[in-house]
XYZ file of C-alpha atoms in Angstrom:
758
model
C -0.035 -0.066 0.182
C 1.377 3.576 -0.855
C 2.768 5.757 1.818
C 0.236 7.857 3.377
C 0.277 11.384 1.937
C 1.568 14.501 3.605
C -1.753 16.261 3.471
C -3.222 13.877 5.777
C -1.238 15.904 8.764
C -3.156 18.926 8.132
C -6.311 17.262 9.843
C -7.517 16.869 13.489
C -8.160 13.402 14.997
C -11.825 13.044 13.623
C -11.067 14.502 10.590
C -8.366 11.987 9.983
C -10.627 9.119 11.068
C -13.157 10.221 8.487
C -10.657 10.339 5.551
C -9.042 7.015 6.351
C -12.146 4.944 6.594
C -12.121 3.533 3.229
C -14.663 0.357 3.394
C -18.288 0.298 4.203
C -20.981 2.746 4.883
C -19.831 6.148 6.770
C -21.892 8.724 8.453
C -19.835 12.083 8.902
C -22.066 14.220 11.433
C -20.199 17.735 10.338
C -21.001 20.655 12.565
C -21.221 24.095 11.224
C -17.734 25.477 10.434
C -16.188 22.017 11.185
C -14.014 21.690 7.778
C -16.532 19.205 6.223
C -15.565 20.306 2.610
C -11.849 19.833 3.598
C -12.701 16.425 5.000
C -14.646 15.470 1.760
C -11.880 16.702 -0.684
C -8.819 14.782 1.451
C -11.298 11.873 1.538
C -11.463 11.551 -2.420
C -7.876 12.594 -2.639
C -6.845 9.870 -0.106
C -9.015 6.892 -1.866
C -7.122 7.792 -5.194
C -3.654 8.207 -3.675
C -4.120 4.870 -1.774
C -5.433 3.353 -4.868
C -8.646 2.332 -3.355
C -10.350 3.554 -6.677
C -9.593 5.387 -10.043
C -11.019 8.821 -10.256
C -13.528 7.944 -12.348
C -15.021 5.187 -10.000
C -15.828 8.037 -7.366
C -19.105 9.829 -7.599
C -19.316 12.898 -5.363
C -22.943 14.578 -5.021
C -23.175 17.979 -3.808
C -26.065 20.671 -3.804
C -24.641 23.439 -5.552
C -22.011 23.845 -8.685
C -20.037 26.424 -6.779
C -19.255 23.445 -3.924
C -18.593 21.179 -6.611
C -16.360 23.534 -8.622
C -14.302 24.491 -5.360
C -14.014 20.940 -4.348
C -12.599 19.803 -7.673
C -10.110 22.621 -7.524
C -8.977 21.788 -4.145
C -8.661 17.909 -4.991
C -6.598 18.907 -8.156
C -4.197 20.927 -5.921
C -3.817 17.806 -3.779
C -3.468 14.952 -6.737
C -2.867 16.880 -9.736
C -4.869 16.604 -13.321
C -6.384 13.144 -12.163
C -9.087 15.216 -10.376
C -10.370 16.149 -13.639
C -11.679 12.589 -14.323
C -13.760 12.347 -11.309
C -17.677 12.312 -11.505
C -18.713 15.598 -9.332
C -21.514 17.783 -9.270
C -24.852 18.228 -8.169
C -27.560 15.701 -8.077
C -29.171 17.404 -11.102
C -26.207 17.632 -13.229
C -24.713 14.404 -12.745
C -27.909 12.587 -13.068
C -28.794 14.677 -16.329
C -25.202 13.525 -17.727
C -26.199 10.023 -17.095
C -29.546 10.496 -18.830
C -27.926 12.008 -21.654
C -26.160 8.947 -22.150
C -28.950 6.387 -21.409
C -31.982 8.859 -22.765
C -32.988 6.320 -25.640
C -33.593 3.439 -23.163
C -36.627 5.431 -21.435
C -37.876 6.886 -24.620
C -35.996 10.263 -24.949
C -33.235 11.489 -27.221
C -29.955 12.809 -25.817
C -30.781 16.267 -26.822
C -33.821 16.481 -24.478
C -34.711 19.969 -23.021
C -34.479 20.487 -19.375
C -37.515 22.870 -18.002
C -37.133 25.185 -15.141
C -40.235 26.022 -13.139
C -41.102 28.715 -15.329
C -41.053 26.336 -18.446
C -42.907 23.685 -16.344
C -45.660 26.305 -15.229
C -46.246 27.343 -18.809
C -46.660 23.866 -19.997
C -49.299 23.231 -17.155
C -50.992 26.550 -18.164
C -51.384 25.379 -21.563
C -52.759 21.938 -20.546
C -55.414 23.648 -18.170
C -56.645 25.912 -21.194
C -56.913 22.650 -23.289
C -58.858 21.128 -20.694
C -61.192 23.896 -20.295
C -59.959 25.408 -17.089
C -59.411 29.108 -16.616
C -55.768 29.553 -15.351
C -56.871 32.419 -13.177
C -59.086 30.423 -11.358
C -57.001 27.329 -11.285
C -53.350 28.415 -10.655
C -50.816 26.987 -12.590
C -48.448 27.403 -10.125
C -50.025 25.400 -7.510
C -50.619 22.477 -10.125
C -47.047 22.727 -10.745
C -45.833 22.724 -6.945
C -48.375 19.481 -6.453
C -47.030 17.849 -9.141
C -43.534 18.364 -8.000
C -44.137 16.939 -4.311
C -45.771 13.688 -5.855
C -42.720 13.340 -8.299
C -40.225 13.558 -5.375
C -42.144 11.086 -3.335
C -41.916 8.826 -6.290
C -45.836 8.613 -6.743
C -46.800 8.291 -10.398
C -50.141 9.706 -12.176
C -51.891 6.395 -12.029
C -51.494 6.480 -8.265
C -52.157 9.947 -7.380
C -55.950 9.196 -7.281
C -55.232 6.619 -4.607
C -53.023 8.879 -2.411
C -54.045 12.455 -2.554
C -57.814 12.867 -4.360
C -59.890 14.505 -1.471
C -60.841 17.666 -3.071
C -61.569 19.175 -6.480
C -58.096 20.715 -6.567
C -56.846 17.240 -5.896
C -59.111 15.847 -8.593
C -57.809 18.540 -11.173
C -54.207 17.863 -10.365
C -54.478 14.076 -11.054
C -55.993 14.722 -14.501
C -53.445 17.440 -15.370
C -50.539 15.319 -14.034
C -51.166 12.536 -16.317
C -51.277 14.677 -19.196
C -48.281 16.646 -18.293
C -46.053 13.508 -18.079
C -47.060 12.613 -21.638
C -46.612 16.260 -22.944
C -43.047 16.215 -21.569
C -42.353 13.043 -23.270
C -43.991 14.325 -26.429
C -41.832 17.432 -26.277
C -38.677 15.512 -25.536
C -38.248 17.360 -22.395
C -37.861 16.781 -18.820
C -38.366 19.055 -15.678
C -36.068 19.500 -12.483
C -37.962 16.667 -10.955
C -37.319 14.301 -13.693
C -33.641 14.482 -13.521
C -34.061 12.691 -10.214
C -36.835 10.248 -10.904
C -36.016 9.269 -14.483
C -32.729 7.552 -13.348
C -34.860 5.583 -10.782
C -37.068 4.639 -13.581
C -34.147 3.589 -15.889
C -32.517 1.547 -13.125
C -35.972 -0.237 -12.229
C -36.477 -1.225 -15.978
C -33.030 -1.836 -17.085
C -30.852 -3.913 -14.675
C -27.769 -4.027 -16.983
C -27.898 -0.261 -16.677
C -28.202 -0.353 -12.975
C -25.308 -2.861 -12.823
C -23.145 -0.735 -15.140
C -23.334 2.351 -12.788
C -23.028 0.448 -9.788
C -19.589 -1.086 -11.160
C -18.459 2.547 -12.221
C -18.911 4.110 -9.034
C -17.384 2.020 -6.397
C -17.364 4.957 -3.850
C -20.043 7.359 -3.488
C -20.041 10.398 -1.380
C -22.672 12.700 -0.622
C -22.348 16.397 0.878
C -25.389 18.036 2.740
C -27.085 14.736 3.232
C -29.544 16.140 5.407
C -30.966 18.072 2.584
C -31.931 15.010 0.316
C -35.358 14.160 -0.457
C -36.885 10.683 -0.976
C -36.022 10.512 -4.852
C -32.239 11.272 -3.853
C -32.232 8.767 -1.092
C -33.557 6.275 -3.367
C -31.329 6.707 -6.432
C -28.150 6.835 -4.481
C -29.138 3.796 -2.351
C -29.670 1.835 -5.498
C -26.235 2.888 -6.746
C -24.536 2.194 -3.532
C -26.404 -1.391 -3.029
C -23.511 -3.320 -4.335
C -20.478 -2.162 -2.781
C -22.087 -0.134 0.222
C -18.990 2.370 0.189
C -21.481 5.186 0.676
C -20.021 8.110 2.676
C -22.537 10.847 3.575
C -21.624 14.111 5.159
C -24.364 16.395 6.768
C -25.514 18.142 9.797
C -29.026 17.511 10.814
C -29.035 21.007 12.561
C -29.047 22.254 9.188
C -31.721 20.755 7.695
C -33.878 23.602 6.287
C -35.157 22.356 3.051
C -38.479 20.389 3.941
C -40.372 22.846 1.779
C -38.408 21.413 -1.140
C -39.167 17.622 -0.036
C -36.042 17.371 1.874
C -36.596 14.550 4.729
C -34.514 14.816 7.850
C -35.174 11.200 8.582
C -32.496 10.454 6.029
C -29.848 11.290 8.253
C -31.364 10.464 11.308
C -32.150 6.931 10.284
C -28.672 6.311 8.233
C -27.666 3.877 11.124
C -30.695 1.966 10.553
C -30.358 1.740 6.917
C -26.928 0.662 7.385
C -26.326 -1.176 10.406
C -22.782 -1.623 9.910
C -22.052 2.061 9.247
C -19.529 3.933 11.139
C -20.569 7.276 12.737
C -17.812 10.166 13.133
C -18.803 13.412 14.347
C -16.880 16.510 13.489
C -17.235 18.990 16.433
C -14.270 21.467 16.085
C -15.493 24.635 14.858
C -12.868 26.596 12.855
C -15.252 29.433 11.903
C -16.702 31.426 14.862
C -16.062 32.894 18.163
C -17.017 31.122 21.427
C -19.693 33.665 21.793
C -21.447 32.614 18.491
C -21.158 29.099 19.056
C -22.679 29.409 22.424
C -25.667 31.219 20.927
C -26.130 28.552 18.271
C -25.968 25.745 20.718
C -28.308 27.455 23.207
C -30.850 27.674 20.387
C -30.485 24.183 18.620
C -30.762 22.468 22.211
C -34.414 23.247 22.141
C -35.020 20.718 19.325
C -35.896 17.219 20.045
C -34.987 15.673 16.701
C -31.340 15.839 16.591
C -27.864 13.731 16.477
C -25.776 14.102 19.510
C -22.892 16.562 19.008
C -21.319 19.459 20.790
C -19.320 22.198 18.967
C -16.526 23.561 20.409
C -13.520 26.049 19.095
C -10.162 27.176 20.002
C -10.990 30.544 18.888
C -11.387 33.244 21.404
C -14.676 34.487 23.115
C -15.214 37.275 20.795
C -17.654 40.272 21.072
C -21.025 39.635 22.589
C -24.131 39.631 20.113
C -25.961 42.935 19.778
C -29.802 42.968 19.788
C -31.195 45.876 17.814
C -34.725 46.769 18.957
C -36.170 49.030 16.292
C -39.099 50.936 15.904
C -40.141 49.736 12.218
C -38.470 48.362 9.054
C -37.222 51.780 7.882
C -35.587 52.286 11.338
C -34.145 48.876 11.045
C -32.531 49.714 7.620
C -31.272 52.969 8.647
C -29.523 51.876 11.613
C -27.959 48.311 10.217
C -26.572 50.916 7.445
C -25.098 53.084 10.253
C -23.469 50.047 12.206
C -22.034 49.010 8.597
C -20.546 52.423 7.872
C -19.196 52.531 11.675
C -17.693 49.225 11.751
C -16.164 49.879 8.234
C -14.490 53.076 9.578
C -13.475 51.782 13.125
C -12.168 48.110 12.340
C -11.367 48.306 8.718
C -13.878 46.005 7.508
C -14.699 45.901 3.592
C -18.261 46.193 2.321
C -18.009 42.457 1.312
C -17.281 41.323 5.092
C -20.896 42.274 5.750
C -24.096 40.052 5.204
C -27.638 40.679 5.729
C -29.797 37.759 6.289
C -33.723 37.593 6.234
C -36.363 35.186 6.246
C -38.379 36.139 2.903
C -37.070 38.037 -0.224
C -39.538 41.033 0.119
C -37.586 42.321 3.290
C -34.866 43.386 1.002
C -36.635 45.955 -0.501
C -36.129 48.710 2.345
C -32.576 47.719 2.792
C -32.041 48.407 -0.960
C -33.571 51.861 -0.771
C -31.587 52.849 2.315
C -28.310 51.566 0.879
C -28.728 53.297 -2.164
C -29.547 56.660 -0.578
C -26.563 56.142 1.891
C -24.297 55.222 -0.683
C -23.598 51.601 0.286
C -22.933 49.082 -2.433
C -24.643 45.946 -2.060
C -25.333 42.677 -4.088
C -28.699 40.938 -3.866
C -28.728 36.978 -4.108
C -32.017 35.590 -4.873
C -33.492 38.136 -7.179
C -34.577 37.769 -10.656
C -31.812 35.530 -12.565
C -30.265 36.867 -15.587
C -31.323 33.635 -17.185
C -34.807 34.244 -16.106
C -35.364 37.529 -18.048
C -37.752 37.657 -20.764
C -35.452 38.506 -23.576
C -32.864 35.865 -22.390
C -35.326 33.111 -22.151
C -36.685 34.130 -25.602
C -33.303 33.582 -27.170
C -32.617 30.497 -25.278
C -36.024 29.179 -26.498
C -35.048 29.918 -30.077
C -31.481 27.731 -29.441
C -33.510 25.041 -27.899
C -35.530 24.528 -31.177
C -32.129 24.155 -32.973
C -31.583 20.871 -31.184
C -35.092 20.116 -30.066
C -37.594 21.094 -32.361
C -40.435 19.104 -30.750
C -40.314 21.093 -27.661
C -44.007 22.713 -27.822
C -43.249 25.183 -24.818
C -40.432 26.774 -26.252
C -41.822 26.813 -29.632
C -45.154 28.433 -28.275
C -43.061 31.004 -26.559
C -41.331 32.536 -29.735
C -43.112 31.560 -32.710
C -44.657 34.877 -32.793
C -41.853 36.709 -30.801
C -41.140 39.342 -32.599
C -44.745 39.331 -34.361
C -44.464 37.700 -37.779
C -48.175 37.494 -38.603
C -49.198 34.185 -36.919
C -52.275 35.023 -35.294
C -54.070 33.452 -32.271
C -56.757 31.806 -34.367
C -53.958 30.401 -36.737
C -51.957 29.154 -33.813
C -54.804 27.770 -31.646
C -55.919 25.659 -35.042
C -52.286 24.527 -35.426
C -52.128 23.200 -31.766
C -55.470 21.720 -32.051
C -54.330 19.549 -34.901
C -51.233 18.736 -33.144
C -53.277 17.460 -30.388
C -55.709 15.544 -32.463
C -52.971 13.606 -34.418
C -50.899 13.264 -31.134
C -47.835 14.986 -32.721
C -45.748 17.852 -31.736
C -46.553 21.268 -33.104
C -43.474 21.452 -34.829
C -44.483 18.336 -37.066
C -47.330 20.223 -38.020
C -45.425 23.445 -38.917
C -43.334 21.304 -41.208
C -46.506 20.475 -43.203
C -48.491 23.664 -42.635
C -49.952 23.364 -46.060
C -52.231 20.498 -45.088
C -53.314 22.476 -41.939
C -55.762 24.668 -43.511
C -54.946 27.839 -42.092
C -55.115 31.557 -43.194
C -52.874 32.181 -46.150
C -50.623 34.832 -44.742
C -50.322 32.759 -41.515
C -49.156 29.630 -43.759
C -46.438 31.727 -45.511
C -45.162 33.176 -42.182
C -45.182 29.486 -40.814
C -43.242 28.326 -43.800
C -40.591 31.205 -43.574
C -40.261 30.389 -39.670
C -39.761 26.673 -40.477
C -37.136 27.534 -43.219
C -35.279 29.848 -40.561
C -34.978 27.097 -38.003
C -33.848 24.400 -40.499
C -31.120 26.646 -42.148
C -29.929 27.377 -38.646
C -29.931 23.865 -37.710
C -28.005 22.959 -40.685
C -25.337 25.713 -39.809
C -25.069 24.105 -36.209
C -24.647 20.496 -37.655
C -22.109 21.618 -40.316
C -20.047 22.763 -37.361
C -20.451 26.561 -37.106
C -19.329 28.114 -34.096
C -22.380 28.711 -31.518
C -21.843 32.285 -31.267
C -21.901 33.007 -35.055
C -25.111 30.692 -35.053
C -26.473 32.907 -32.315
C -25.912 35.846 -33.907
C -27.195 34.887 -37.137
C -30.339 33.670 -35.221
C -30.894 37.103 -33.701
C -30.519 39.064 -37.309
C -33.062 36.543 -39.287
C -35.381 36.195 -36.609
C -35.685 40.120 -36.181
C -35.492 39.828 -32.604
C -32.669 42.530 -32.286
C -34.177 44.650 -34.920
C -37.271 44.967 -33.076
C -35.964 46.003 -29.798
C -33.776 48.735 -31.744
C -36.852 50.070 -33.409
C -38.764 50.063 -29.982
C -36.195 52.581 -28.927
C -37.179 52.946 -25.298
C -34.987 52.637 -22.350
C -36.486 49.143 -21.499
C -35.817 47.792 -25.115
C -32.318 49.186 -24.732
C -31.697 47.341 -21.532
C -33.161 44.039 -23.107
C -30.712 44.533 -25.935
C -27.803 44.857 -23.460
C -29.004 41.550 -21.573
C -28.988 39.866 -24.966
C -25.341 41.117 -25.848
C -24.338 39.950 -22.534
C -25.955 36.486 -23.263
C -23.828 36.558 -26.479
C -20.539 37.131 -24.140
C -21.743 34.243 -21.972
C -21.881 31.761 -25.048
C -18.476 33.103 -26.375
C -16.977 32.557 -23.063
C -18.270 28.979 -22.870
C -17.074 28.009 -26.237
C -13.493 29.183 -25.305
C -13.415 27.419 -22.197
C -14.902 24.095 -23.053
C -13.348 21.317 -24.685
C -16.622 20.138 -26.487
C -18.743 23.386 -26.409
C -21.992 21.967 -27.923
C -25.325 23.833 -27.687
C -26.872 21.194 -25.966
C -23.991 21.289 -23.145
C -24.476 25.063 -22.949
C -28.131 24.612 -22.722
C -27.861 22.270 -19.694
C -25.251 24.134 -17.800
C -27.059 27.366 -17.568
C -30.284 25.476 -16.867
C -28.902 24.161 -13.417
C -27.458 27.292 -12.229
C -28.962 28.048 -8.604
C -28.846 31.330 -6.469
C -25.713 30.644 -4.694
C -23.845 29.954 -7.776
C -24.458 33.754 -8.821
C -23.185 34.960 -5.455
C -19.788 36.837 -5.861
C -17.632 36.600 -2.863
C -15.089 39.146 -4.351
C -17.631 41.717 -5.256
C -16.928 44.717 -2.803
C -20.451 44.894 -1.767
C -22.630 43.977 1.128
C -24.536 40.748 0.655
C -28.127 40.506 1.157
C -29.926 37.132 0.859
C -32.281 34.648 2.620
C -31.130 32.375 5.334
C -31.888 29.721 3.149
C -29.408 30.862 0.119
C -26.869 31.579 2.807
C -26.277 28.158 3.650
C -22.677 27.106 3.141
C -21.413 30.699 3.223
C -19.640 32.518 5.941
C -19.076 36.261 6.530
C -17.170 38.274 9.347
C -20.122 40.434 10.199
C -23.783 39.093 9.936
C -26.929 40.845 10.546
C -30.161 38.413 11.044
C -33.005 40.933 10.802
C -36.744 40.660 10.959
C -36.497 38.620 14.243
C -40.233 38.799 14.990
C -43.132 36.229 15.339
C -44.883 35.442 12.161
C -41.864 36.414 10.274
C -39.051 34.270 11.924
C -40.319 31.942 12.848
C -42.610 32.182 9.730
C -46.266 31.839 10.219
C -48.781 32.543 12.876
C -47.674 31.439 16.636
C -51.064 29.871 16.932
C -50.596 27.906 13.563
C -49.660 24.227 14.529
C -48.701 23.554 10.987
C -45.574 25.569 11.307
C -42.680 23.385 11.639
C -40.890 25.396 14.679
C -38.193 22.783 14.822
C -37.005 23.505 11.184
C -37.363 27.328 11.727
C -35.111 27.148 14.619
C -32.558 25.086 12.512
C -32.885 28.046 9.923
C -32.129 30.510 12.836
C -29.112 28.047 13.695
C -27.969 28.239 10.345
C -28.012 32.121 10.156
C -25.920 32.265 13.399
C -23.259 29.995 12.315
C -22.757 31.952 9.151
C -20.927 34.814 11.400
C -17.179 34.526 11.880
C -16.462 37.554 14.195
C -19.659 39.849 15.182
C -23.268 38.787 15.024
C -26.321 41.283 15.282
C -29.956 40.175 16.068
C -32.699 42.722 14.735
C -36.203 43.053 15.263
C -39.219 45.882 15.116
C -41.835 46.738 16.937
C -44.020 47.389 14.183
C -44.043 46.689 10.379
C -46.048 47.486 7.344
C -48.103 44.822 5.948
C -50.909 44.703 3.358
C -50.435 48.598 3.434
C -51.159 48.989 7.102
C -48.685 49.191 10.195
C -48.934 46.356 12.294
C -47.544 45.802 16.056
C -45.073 42.886 16.165
C -44.037 40.788 18.699
C -40.398 39.708 19.138
C -39.283 36.308 18.085
C -39.229 33.637 20.830
C -35.962 32.677 19.366
C -34.530 35.629 21.140
C -35.816 34.330 24.388
C -34.273 31.064 23.747
C -30.676 32.213 23.091
C -28.238 32.281 25.983
C -28.415 35.439 27.790
C -24.570 35.199 28.515
C -23.721 36.140 25.041
C -26.426 38.556 24.059
C -26.713 42.300 25.134
C -28.705 45.315 24.028
C -26.999 48.233 22.430
C -26.442 49.875 25.680
C -24.670 46.651 26.950
C -27.404 45.590 29.218
C -28.885 42.012 29.324
C -31.926 41.503 27.202
C -35.105 40.699 29.261
C -36.278 37.130 28.134
C -39.143 34.966 28.740
C -38.528 31.411 27.968
C -42.002 30.251 28.569
C -44.286 32.734 26.635
C -44.909 29.964 24.096
C -45.400 27.013 26.353
C -49.021 27.939 27.145
C -47.951 28.748 30.843
C -48.492 32.442 30.405
C -50.864 34.945 28.896
C -49.222 35.318 25.255
C -50.979 38.691 24.459
C -48.608 41.105 23.091
C -48.357 43.380 25.849
C -46.475 46.226 23.888
C -49.940 46.752 21.971
C -51.372 48.386 24.930
C -50.120 50.455 27.911
C -52.395 48.884 30.369
C -50.530 47.354 33.163
C -47.157 48.712 31.997
C -44.751 50.384 34.373
C -43.826 53.892 33.714
C -40.391 55.132 34.591
C -39.699 58.750 34.686
C -36.134 60.247 33.930
C -34.257 61.564 36.925
C -31.410 63.762 35.343
C -29.834 64.019 38.853
C -28.484 60.614 39.045
C -24.600 60.184 38.087
C -23.749 59.454 34.599
C -20.468 58.500 32.857
C -19.149 57.942 29.495
C -18.083 54.597 28.527
C -16.971 55.622 25.162
C -19.020 52.928 23.384
C -20.341 54.289 20.075
C -23.351 53.199 18.170
C -23.486 54.989 14.653
C -22.045 58.549 15.314
C -23.473 58.820 18.878
C -21.724 58.579 22.044
C -23.571 56.277 24.398
C -24.263 57.656 28.103
C -24.989 55.346 30.762
C -26.038 55.111 34.588
C -23.400 53.704 36.889
C -25.431 50.517 36.637
C -26.418 50.303 32.911
C -29.425 48.150 34.038
C -30.992 51.326 35.692
C -30.794 53.753 32.875
C -33.891 53.019 30.994
C -33.432 56.225 28.624
C -31.172 54.500 25.900
C -31.458 54.033 22.317
C -34.152 51.855 21.378
C -36.304 52.574 24.376
C -40.091 52.960 24.002
C -41.030 56.327 25.736
C -44.403 58.505 25.832
C -44.681 62.275 25.762
C -47.523 64.193 26.910
C -47.739 66.054 23.691
C -46.368 63.768 20.870
C -47.630 60.390 22.375
C -45.707 57.230 21.952
C -42.189 57.073 20.283
C -38.889 55.611 20.248
C -35.493 56.960 21.162
C -33.222 56.715 18.126
C -30.246 58.452 19.572
C -28.691 60.423 22.607
C -25.962 62.882 23.466
C -24.585 65.115 26.165
C -24.466 64.122 29.890
C -25.880 65.145 33.287
C -28.496 67.851 32.636
C -27.569 68.465 29.212
C -28.335 65.173 28.133
C -30.339 65.126 24.939
C -32.364 62.528 23.076
C -33.941 62.228 19.361
C -37.196 60.722 19.811
C -39.342 59.179 16.578
C -42.834 59.827 17.203
C -45.342 58.072 14.792
C -47.218 60.907 12.631
C -45.112 63.606 14.248
C -41.302 62.743 12.948
C -38.208 63.147 14.822
C -38.052 65.412 17.933
C -35.189 66.390 19.669
C -35.839 66.863 23.333
C -33.752 67.828 26.412
C -34.218 65.010 28.777
C -34.455 66.842 32.164
C -37.458 69.003 30.793
C -39.269 66.737 28.482
C -40.850 64.567 31.167
C -40.582 61.594 29.055
C -41.780 58.318 30.577
C -40.495 54.957 29.473
C -43.009 52.243 28.751
C -41.869 49.108 30.553
């Protein structure tokens, strides 16, 4: 056996155990920041270096293309160009590659289209119309989601009725599901879910194919195993069944994708599935401070469903976590912006060191407006993807037809884009004929003279078919993809129409198309076999995380879901209010509080050095200002490591959601509240702590001074408000208070007769 490589000495004891384990199933329980990526890459390099397997006999599955690229680069640094032969990528990319090779065995061609959610929704919308349903009443998105759930549970159309039909919507879904599956096959297309379930069908129906890939992949490694759904669980177990060299890496505390079908039981029950499996916990955290880890541990221990592990670190204690108590979402955005500018100036952080994490995408709007106004650069992860823009999808639809003209969904998208005189009546007649004859629309267009449509429309169809066939021939003859694309844009009249429109919006669309040309050109220059099919597959599998640019000098804004796997020196977790984080009503039993708590745990463990929690006392919803109740998670986090902006402990009530106390939001009324009047004669001193640009002034005992930034106060004339800044000392102490409906008021504390509403 070859000598162990030097890189093995870079690992701690548990990491070495995981890397050296080479035979049989292995469960690596990798806590946040514990170096799981290093363990995975070193394990793969070790298997190859120790000649346990050739590179092409190892299958490594990840959940983002970014993770796969980074891992392959690291392995290449360890063992050289052998790493290029690895089968490594996301579930969807790896199995779509297998399906390209084996498509004919299940009735498809190797150039099948991949439908994203928008394409799938459009196909379902067309089917609903054909079946006499109004898409405004029966939402295609809802039907699509139900079909997707069924697919991921491996429930086929003919069994859907037995499982789910309890309502009219179930009945409609069952009907549409069967037609949709047939339509996809007719269009030579698969949706994202098919990329996982079609391999299962392939392996079930063709044992020789299953055996071929079982022998090919002697070692299988899966990252983020806690996020696998039933289909992913099934297909990997099929492949691993022969050699049983299945290594799964994950953290049950970071299982946050149940809405996508992820099943935490896959990792919790791994030892039941493989009784001989070895379990190795990775508990040393290399990312965060002790304070941040203590906060994370105090949160996650409230969950009942979890594997035993305790994170620890050799890092220092670090700074305590600061809780920002805001009046509303605009106040929240302003104060987060001020903290970012202050930390950047005082501690030398770059904008790229900051992340703002929120529960839902709509929360970004107020931050975007505030940051633009204050001149803070930012990048938004999870907004509209470049490849989802209308003009880009139009051009991609044209390109798709060059390799898969039977794709009705993409054909319908661009057959009259730009307008070429094929009216809705003619198009409806042509589509009806296609359905009657059980053919694709393209086959009808090829013989349009037999379809008996309006003569001008017939001539336009013939010109369209001739154009597509000419471009197909150019592609087949070996012309460069970028040149074929440019010719397509010219012959179709698409670019000309945008130029003639001559509006700012049209010019922006034109610029996006030029950027698409850049992407195609780059793809051709950087791939050994730059086929159109490969390009379309690559861009169809891009995720939000893949679009994140960690080198961009900008504050990152994203949902907590999108932030998984990333890390930042400074993190702000905002919107920590009931009904927002955790999401849903606090009285709604359907809300999975344990998953919401895992999501909060993920948010906490993204932070390396400093962490801020932020909540609002009111927030606009449905056009009205609504009182908000602070998130229960702020009552669960260890009081040892969280402080208010003044440095005092936060008041916690760990039982307010246990049914032991009245859960009424006491902040919505003054009844029963204790009011504290300001006494300027108490001794004060300056601790030189700063929040934004304001010096914080404190009582000798900070807990005794209630008139601090963030305090809710009441004035005899202006009514209720909130202190947003404070300056001066002694009888010269001033506060700026924001009063609802009255705006900001600067008041001298000794004469203002303010009362703190406790």
